[in-house]
Every structure is written in C-alpha cells, then in structure tokens.
Short mmCIF file of C-alpha atoms and ligand atoms in Angstrom, two decimals:
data_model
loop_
_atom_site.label_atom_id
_atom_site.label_comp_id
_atom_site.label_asym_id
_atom_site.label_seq_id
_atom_site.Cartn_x
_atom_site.Cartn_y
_atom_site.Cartn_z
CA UNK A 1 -72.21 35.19 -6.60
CA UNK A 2 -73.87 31.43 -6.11
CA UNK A 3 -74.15 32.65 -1.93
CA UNK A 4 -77.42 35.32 -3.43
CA UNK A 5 -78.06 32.49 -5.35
CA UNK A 6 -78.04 30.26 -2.27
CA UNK A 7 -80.20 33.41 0.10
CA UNK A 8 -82.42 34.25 -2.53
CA UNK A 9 -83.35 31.05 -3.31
CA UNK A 10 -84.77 30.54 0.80
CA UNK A 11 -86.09 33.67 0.46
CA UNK A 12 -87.41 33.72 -3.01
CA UNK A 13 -89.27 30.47 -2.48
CA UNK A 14 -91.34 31.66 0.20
CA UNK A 15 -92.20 34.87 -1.62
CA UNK A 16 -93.18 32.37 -4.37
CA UNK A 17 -94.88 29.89 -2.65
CA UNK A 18 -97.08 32.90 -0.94
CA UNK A 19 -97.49 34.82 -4.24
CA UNK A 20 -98.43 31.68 -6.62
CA UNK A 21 -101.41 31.19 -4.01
CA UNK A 22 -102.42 34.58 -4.30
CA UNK A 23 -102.61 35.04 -8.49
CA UNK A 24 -104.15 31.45 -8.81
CA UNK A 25 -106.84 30.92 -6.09
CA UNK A 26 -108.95 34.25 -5.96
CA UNK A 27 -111.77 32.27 -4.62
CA UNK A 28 -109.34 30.95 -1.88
CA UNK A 29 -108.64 34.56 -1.12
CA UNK A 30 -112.24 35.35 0.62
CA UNK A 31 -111.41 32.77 3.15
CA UNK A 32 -110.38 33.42 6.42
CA UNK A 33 -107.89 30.44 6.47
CA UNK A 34 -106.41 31.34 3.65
CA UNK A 35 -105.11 35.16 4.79
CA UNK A 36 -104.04 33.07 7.71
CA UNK A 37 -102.15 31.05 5.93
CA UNK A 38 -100.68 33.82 3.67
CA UNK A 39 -99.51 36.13 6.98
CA UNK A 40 -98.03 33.25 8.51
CA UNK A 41 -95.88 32.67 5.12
CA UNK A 42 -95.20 36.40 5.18
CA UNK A 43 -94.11 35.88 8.59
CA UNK A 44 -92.08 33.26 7.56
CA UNK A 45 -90.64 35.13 4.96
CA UNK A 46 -89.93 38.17 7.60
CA UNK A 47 -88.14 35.81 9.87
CA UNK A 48 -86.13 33.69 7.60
CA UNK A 49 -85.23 37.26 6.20
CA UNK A 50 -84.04 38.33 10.23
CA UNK A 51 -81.86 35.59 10.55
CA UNK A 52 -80.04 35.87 7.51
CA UNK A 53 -79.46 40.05 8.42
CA UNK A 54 -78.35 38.98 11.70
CA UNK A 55 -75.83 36.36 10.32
CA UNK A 56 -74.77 39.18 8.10
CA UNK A 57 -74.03 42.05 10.50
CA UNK A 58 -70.97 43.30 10.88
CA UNK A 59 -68.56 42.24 14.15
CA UNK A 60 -68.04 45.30 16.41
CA UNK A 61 -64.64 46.80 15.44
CA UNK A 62 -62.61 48.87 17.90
CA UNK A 63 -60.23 51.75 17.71
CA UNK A 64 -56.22 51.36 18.23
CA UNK A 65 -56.17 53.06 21.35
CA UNK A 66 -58.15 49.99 22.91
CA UNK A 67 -56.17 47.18 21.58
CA UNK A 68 -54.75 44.89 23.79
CA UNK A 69 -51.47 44.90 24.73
CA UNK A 70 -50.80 41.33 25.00
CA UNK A 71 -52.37 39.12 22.64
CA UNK A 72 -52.45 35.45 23.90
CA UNK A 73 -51.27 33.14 21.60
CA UNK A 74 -53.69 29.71 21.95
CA UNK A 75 -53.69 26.16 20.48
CA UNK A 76 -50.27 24.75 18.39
CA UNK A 77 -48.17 27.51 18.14
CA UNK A 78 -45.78 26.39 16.38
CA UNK A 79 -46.79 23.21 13.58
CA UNK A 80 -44.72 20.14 13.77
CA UNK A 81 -44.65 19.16 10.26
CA UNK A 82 -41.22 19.42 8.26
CA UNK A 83 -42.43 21.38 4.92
CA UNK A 84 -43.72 23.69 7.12
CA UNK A 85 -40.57 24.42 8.82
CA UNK A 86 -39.07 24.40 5.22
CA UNK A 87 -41.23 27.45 4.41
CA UNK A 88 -40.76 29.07 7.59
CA UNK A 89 -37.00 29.29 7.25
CA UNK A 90 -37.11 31.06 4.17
CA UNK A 91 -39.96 33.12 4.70
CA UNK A 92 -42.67 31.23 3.01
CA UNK A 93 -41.42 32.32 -0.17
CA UNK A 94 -42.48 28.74 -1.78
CA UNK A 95 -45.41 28.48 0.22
CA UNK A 96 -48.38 28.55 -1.60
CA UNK A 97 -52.31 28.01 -0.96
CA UNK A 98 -54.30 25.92 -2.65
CA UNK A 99 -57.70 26.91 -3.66
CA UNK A 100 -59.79 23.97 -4.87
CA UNK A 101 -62.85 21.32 -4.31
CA UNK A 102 -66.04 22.80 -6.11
CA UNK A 103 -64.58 25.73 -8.18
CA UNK A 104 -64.26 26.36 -11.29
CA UNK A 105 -60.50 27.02 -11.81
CA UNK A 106 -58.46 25.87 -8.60
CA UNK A 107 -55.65 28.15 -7.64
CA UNK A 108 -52.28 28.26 -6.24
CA UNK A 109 -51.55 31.19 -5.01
CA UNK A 110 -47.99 32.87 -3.09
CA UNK A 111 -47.97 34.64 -0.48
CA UNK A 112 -46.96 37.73 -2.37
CA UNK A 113 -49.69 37.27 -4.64
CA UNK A 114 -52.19 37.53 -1.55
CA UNK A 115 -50.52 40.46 -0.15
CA UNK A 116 -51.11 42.42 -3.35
CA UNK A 117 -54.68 41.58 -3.39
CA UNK A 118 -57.11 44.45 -1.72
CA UNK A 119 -56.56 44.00 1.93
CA UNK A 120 -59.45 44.86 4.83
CA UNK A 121 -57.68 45.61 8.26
CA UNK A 122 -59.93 45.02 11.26
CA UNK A 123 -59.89 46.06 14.82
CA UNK A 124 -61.85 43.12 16.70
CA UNK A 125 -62.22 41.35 19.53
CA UNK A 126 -61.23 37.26 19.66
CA UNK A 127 -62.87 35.25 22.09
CA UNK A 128 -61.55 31.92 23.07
CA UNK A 129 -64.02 29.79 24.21
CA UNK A 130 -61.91 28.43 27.13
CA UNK A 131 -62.95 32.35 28.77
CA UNK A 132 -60.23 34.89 27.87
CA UNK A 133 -60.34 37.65 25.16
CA UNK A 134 -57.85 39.70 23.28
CA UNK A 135 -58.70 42.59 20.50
CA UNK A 136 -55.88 43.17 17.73
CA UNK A 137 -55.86 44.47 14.40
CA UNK A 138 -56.18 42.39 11.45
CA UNK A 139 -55.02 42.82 7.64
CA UNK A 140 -55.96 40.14 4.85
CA UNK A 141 -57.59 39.23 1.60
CA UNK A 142 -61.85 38.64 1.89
CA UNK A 143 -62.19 35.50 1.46
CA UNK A 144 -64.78 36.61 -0.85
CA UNK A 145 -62.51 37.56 -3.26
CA UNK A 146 -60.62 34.11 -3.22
CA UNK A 147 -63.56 32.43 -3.99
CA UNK A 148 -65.16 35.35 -6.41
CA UNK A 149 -61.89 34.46 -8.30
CA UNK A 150 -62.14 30.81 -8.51
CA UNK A 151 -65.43 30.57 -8.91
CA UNK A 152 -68.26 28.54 -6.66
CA UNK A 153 -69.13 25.71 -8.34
CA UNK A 154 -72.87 23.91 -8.08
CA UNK A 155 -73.54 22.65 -5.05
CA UNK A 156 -71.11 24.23 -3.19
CA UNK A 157 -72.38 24.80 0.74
CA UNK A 158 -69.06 24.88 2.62
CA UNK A 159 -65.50 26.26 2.75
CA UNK A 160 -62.79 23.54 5.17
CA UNK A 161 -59.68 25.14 6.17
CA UNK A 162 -56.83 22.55 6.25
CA UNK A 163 -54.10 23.50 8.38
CA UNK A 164 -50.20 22.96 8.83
CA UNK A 165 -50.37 21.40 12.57
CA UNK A 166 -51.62 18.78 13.94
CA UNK A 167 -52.35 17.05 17.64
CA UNK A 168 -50.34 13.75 17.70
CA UNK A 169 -51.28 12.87 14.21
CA UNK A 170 -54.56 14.74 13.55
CA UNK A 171 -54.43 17.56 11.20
CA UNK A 172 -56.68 20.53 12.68
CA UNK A 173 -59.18 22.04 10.15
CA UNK A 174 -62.17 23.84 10.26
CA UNK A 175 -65.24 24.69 8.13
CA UNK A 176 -67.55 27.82 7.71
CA UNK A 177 -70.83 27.99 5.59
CA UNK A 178 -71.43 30.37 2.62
CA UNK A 179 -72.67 33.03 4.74
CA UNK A 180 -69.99 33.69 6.56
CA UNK A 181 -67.42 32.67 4.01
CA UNK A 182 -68.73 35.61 2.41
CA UNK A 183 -69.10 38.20 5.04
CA UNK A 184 -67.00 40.97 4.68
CA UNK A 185 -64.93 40.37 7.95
CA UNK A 186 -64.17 37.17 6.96
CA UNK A 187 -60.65 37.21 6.11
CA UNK A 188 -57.37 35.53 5.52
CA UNK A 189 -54.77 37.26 7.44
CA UNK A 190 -51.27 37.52 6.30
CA UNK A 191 -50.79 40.69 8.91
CA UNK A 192 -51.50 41.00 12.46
CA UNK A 193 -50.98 44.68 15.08
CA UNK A 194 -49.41 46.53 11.61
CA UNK A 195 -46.69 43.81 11.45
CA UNK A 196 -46.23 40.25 9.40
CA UNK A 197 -48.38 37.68 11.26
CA UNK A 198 -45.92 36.35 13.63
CA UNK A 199 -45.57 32.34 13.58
CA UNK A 200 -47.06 31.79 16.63
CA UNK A 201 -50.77 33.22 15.34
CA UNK A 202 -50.73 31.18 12.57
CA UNK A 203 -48.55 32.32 9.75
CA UNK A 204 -48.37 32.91 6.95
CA UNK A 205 -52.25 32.92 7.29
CA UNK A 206 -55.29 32.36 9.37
CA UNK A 207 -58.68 32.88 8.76
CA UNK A 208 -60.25 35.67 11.05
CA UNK A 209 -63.96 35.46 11.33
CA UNK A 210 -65.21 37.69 13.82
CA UNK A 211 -68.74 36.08 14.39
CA UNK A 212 -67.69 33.11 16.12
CA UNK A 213 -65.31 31.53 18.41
CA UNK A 214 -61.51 31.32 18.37
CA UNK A 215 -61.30 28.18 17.70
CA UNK A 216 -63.26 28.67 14.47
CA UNK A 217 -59.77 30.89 13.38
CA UNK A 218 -58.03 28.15 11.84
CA UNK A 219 -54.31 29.30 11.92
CA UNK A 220 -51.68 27.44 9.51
CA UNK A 221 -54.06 27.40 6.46
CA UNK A 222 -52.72 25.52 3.63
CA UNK A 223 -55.67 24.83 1.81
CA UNK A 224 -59.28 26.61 1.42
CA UNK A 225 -61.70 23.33 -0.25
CA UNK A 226 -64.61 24.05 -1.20
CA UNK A 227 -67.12 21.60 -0.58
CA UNK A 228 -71.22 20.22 -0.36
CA UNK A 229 -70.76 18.66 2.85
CA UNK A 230 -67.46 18.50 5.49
CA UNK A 231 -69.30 15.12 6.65
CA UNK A 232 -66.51 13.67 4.91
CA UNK A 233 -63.85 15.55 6.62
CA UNK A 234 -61.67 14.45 9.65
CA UNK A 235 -64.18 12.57 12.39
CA UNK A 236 -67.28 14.03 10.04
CA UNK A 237 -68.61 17.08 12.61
CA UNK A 238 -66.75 20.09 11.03
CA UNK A 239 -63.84 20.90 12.66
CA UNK A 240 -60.62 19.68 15.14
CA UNK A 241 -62.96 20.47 18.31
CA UNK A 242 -66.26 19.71 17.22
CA UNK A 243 -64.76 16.09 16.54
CA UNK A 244 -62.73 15.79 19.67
CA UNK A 245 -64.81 17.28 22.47
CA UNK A 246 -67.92 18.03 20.73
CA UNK A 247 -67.70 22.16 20.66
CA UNK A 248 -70.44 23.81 18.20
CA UNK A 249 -69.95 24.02 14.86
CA UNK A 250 -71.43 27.02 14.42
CA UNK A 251 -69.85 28.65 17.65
CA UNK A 252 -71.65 32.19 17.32
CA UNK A 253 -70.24 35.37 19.56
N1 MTE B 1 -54.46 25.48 13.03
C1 MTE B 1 -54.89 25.83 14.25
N2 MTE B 1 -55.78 26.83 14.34
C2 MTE B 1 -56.25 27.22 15.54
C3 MTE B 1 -55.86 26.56 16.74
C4 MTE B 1 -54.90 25.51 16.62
O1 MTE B 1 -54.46 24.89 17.60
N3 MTE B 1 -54.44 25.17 15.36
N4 MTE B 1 -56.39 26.97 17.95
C5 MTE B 1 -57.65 27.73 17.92
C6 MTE B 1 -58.03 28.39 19.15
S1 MTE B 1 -58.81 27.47 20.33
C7 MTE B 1 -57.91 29.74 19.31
S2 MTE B 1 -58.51 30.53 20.69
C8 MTE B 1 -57.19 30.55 18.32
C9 MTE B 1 -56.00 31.21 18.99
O2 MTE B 1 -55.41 32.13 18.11
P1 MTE B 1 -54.12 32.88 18.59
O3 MTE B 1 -53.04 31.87 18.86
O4 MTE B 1 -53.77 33.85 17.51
O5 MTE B 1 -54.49 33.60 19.89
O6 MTE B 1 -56.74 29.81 17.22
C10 MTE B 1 -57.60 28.79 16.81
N5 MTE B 1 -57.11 28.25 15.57
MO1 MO B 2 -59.84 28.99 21.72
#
C-alpha cells in the first residue's frame, strides 16, 4: 500500500503545512495575508487533489458488440531472441516472470500461476500514436496484485517492463509510475478477444494500460523491476521511444 503512502504524503503535507499555521499563529490569523495565504494552500491542496483523481479515473470501456474486427498488430511482432523461441515452442510452459528490484520478496512466477490469479477483462480502446486505433478485450492479473504480493519496498517510484525483443540489439522496455502501476486497468495480459494472447500481441504477456499510448503497452514482458528512478535504464528517458525519437514518457490519452 506504499502508492497511499506515496498520495497521501503530497496531499497530507499540504493539509499539514496549512493546518500547523492555523493551531500555532492565532494572532497571524486576523491578518488579511495570512487567510490569503491559507486559501491559496487550500487551493493547492484542491488542485494537487484534481490531478491525482484525474490520473486515477477509469479508461472508457466498451461493449463486445463494438470491438474491432481487426486488431492491428504494431512494433516487433515476433522477438528475435532464441530462449524466447524456446518458450514459444512449447507453450511457455518454462517461461517464467521475474518480479524484483525494490520488493520485499522477488518472485518467479509461471504462466499458469498468473492465469489462476483473479483476472480483470477489459473492453478498451488502444491508440497508437503513429494515428490508428483498435478496441479489443483484455484479460490479466492487476498489476496491483503482483506488486501487493511482493511487496513495495522504500523508495520505490517506478515499475520498468523489460521485454523479449529487441531493434538490432536494443532491448525495448518501458516504465510507468506508481499511479498508474496501481490503477485498476493496469494489467498484465495473458488473454486477448476471449482467446490466449496470440504471439504477435505480445505473448505470453503485455502490460495493458489504458491511460496512455500504445507504445506505453510493452508486449514480451519478461521482467516487472521495481525501481527509484529508470534514469538508469536503457538511454536514461524511460522507455524504447522516449530514448530513440524522444516520444513522452508520460504519453496520456
Ligand atoms: N515489446 C514491445 N512492446 C511494444 C512494441 C514493441 O515493438 N515491442 N510496440 C508498441 C507499440 S508502438 C504499439 S502501438 C503496441 C502495439 O500492440 P499490438 O501489436 O498488440 O497492436 O505495442 C507497443 N508495445
Ligand atoms: Mo504505437
């Protein structure tokens, strides 16, 4: 639960900073400055409070009857690397992902192990940021209750995808904050349309978060590391695209 931790604690400071003015300067409190000052921290408080409900509202979510019936597939389709094709051939049933960085007890987990986990299906709508959209229907573990069961460390701030694939060399990752790591349509996908997720959308799982931009969806996950910082991480700006041609981190739909 470190992510209240992590809102409360913006939040909470405010409130504190406004209310420890209040209780210990009464004389303060006749002056006009002061209520300024006071309503502008409220306001503060109001705003920081907006931005965090906005970053937590849900994704629309459609109904099957307006699902696409083609659903691009975008990006490596198929990764290059040898253990992968290893797992593919017998169905991932080696595979495993590895849960570690800043938590408490790292994990290795099977595929079947995920698929018995509570699953959340989702009818949403991807957009790619090169212009063209698809909606499909989603099934996976929160990743909420990945990290819930290994257990945030301090100073955790980040969760970095590592994926399968590559481009000529360079392994493509991604990385989310807390916020949406632990918004309730964030999820790890091991289905896709009511069927296994098929190779080409990233099996045996890709991340689906529905607030931001396809290329956010890391496919071919391997690896969820939780970490203070993802300056450290491939060219240091987050992500495959935000190091190669400079796309948004935070690439908000
Ligand atoms: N590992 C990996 N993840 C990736 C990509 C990729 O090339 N490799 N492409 C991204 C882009 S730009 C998009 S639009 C989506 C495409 O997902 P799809 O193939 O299921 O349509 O995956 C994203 N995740
Ligand atoms: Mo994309």
């Amino acid at each position: 639960m470190k992510h209240l931790v992590t809102r409360r604690g913006l939040v909470g400071s405010l409130i504190a900073g406004a209310g420890l003015a209040v209780s210990g300067c009464d004389r303060l409190g006749q002056s006009e400055g002061f209520r300024e000052a006071l309503f502008s921290a409220e306001k503060l408080t109001m705003r920081a409070q907006r931005l965090i409900s906005s970053r937590e509202a849900l994704a629309r979510e459609f109904s099957a009857a307006e699902m696409s019936p083609v659903f691009r597939m975008n990006g490596n389709t198929l990764p290059a690397d040898p253990a992968y094709a290893r797992h593919a051939a017998n169905g991932f049933a080696d595979w495993r992902l590895v849960v570690d960085g800043l938590v408490e007890r790292p994990l290795a987990l099977s595929l079947g192990a995920i698929r018995a986990l509570p699953a959340r299906t989702q009818i949403t709508r991807h957009d790619c940021v090169e212009g063209w959209s698809a909606i499909g229907k989603w099934t996976g573990v929160p990743l909420k209750t990945l990290l819930d069961g290994a257990g945030l460390r301090d100073g955790a701030r980040y969760v970095i995808f590592h994926c399968a694939d590559d481009f000529r060399g360079t392994r493509y990752y991604e990385s989310i904050d807390l916020i949406d790591a632990f918004h309730p349509q964030t999820i790890l996908a091991w289905g896709m349309n009511d069927a296994p997720l098929p190779i080409g959308h990233g099996a045996p799982l890709r991340l689906r978060i529905e607030r931001q931009l396809g290329y956010k969806h890391a496919k071919f996950v391997t690896r969820v590391e939780v970490a203070s910082t993802f300056a450290n991480t491939g060219g240091g700006k987050g992500g495959y695209w935000e190091d190669r041609v400079g796309y948004e981190w935070y690439a908000g739909i």
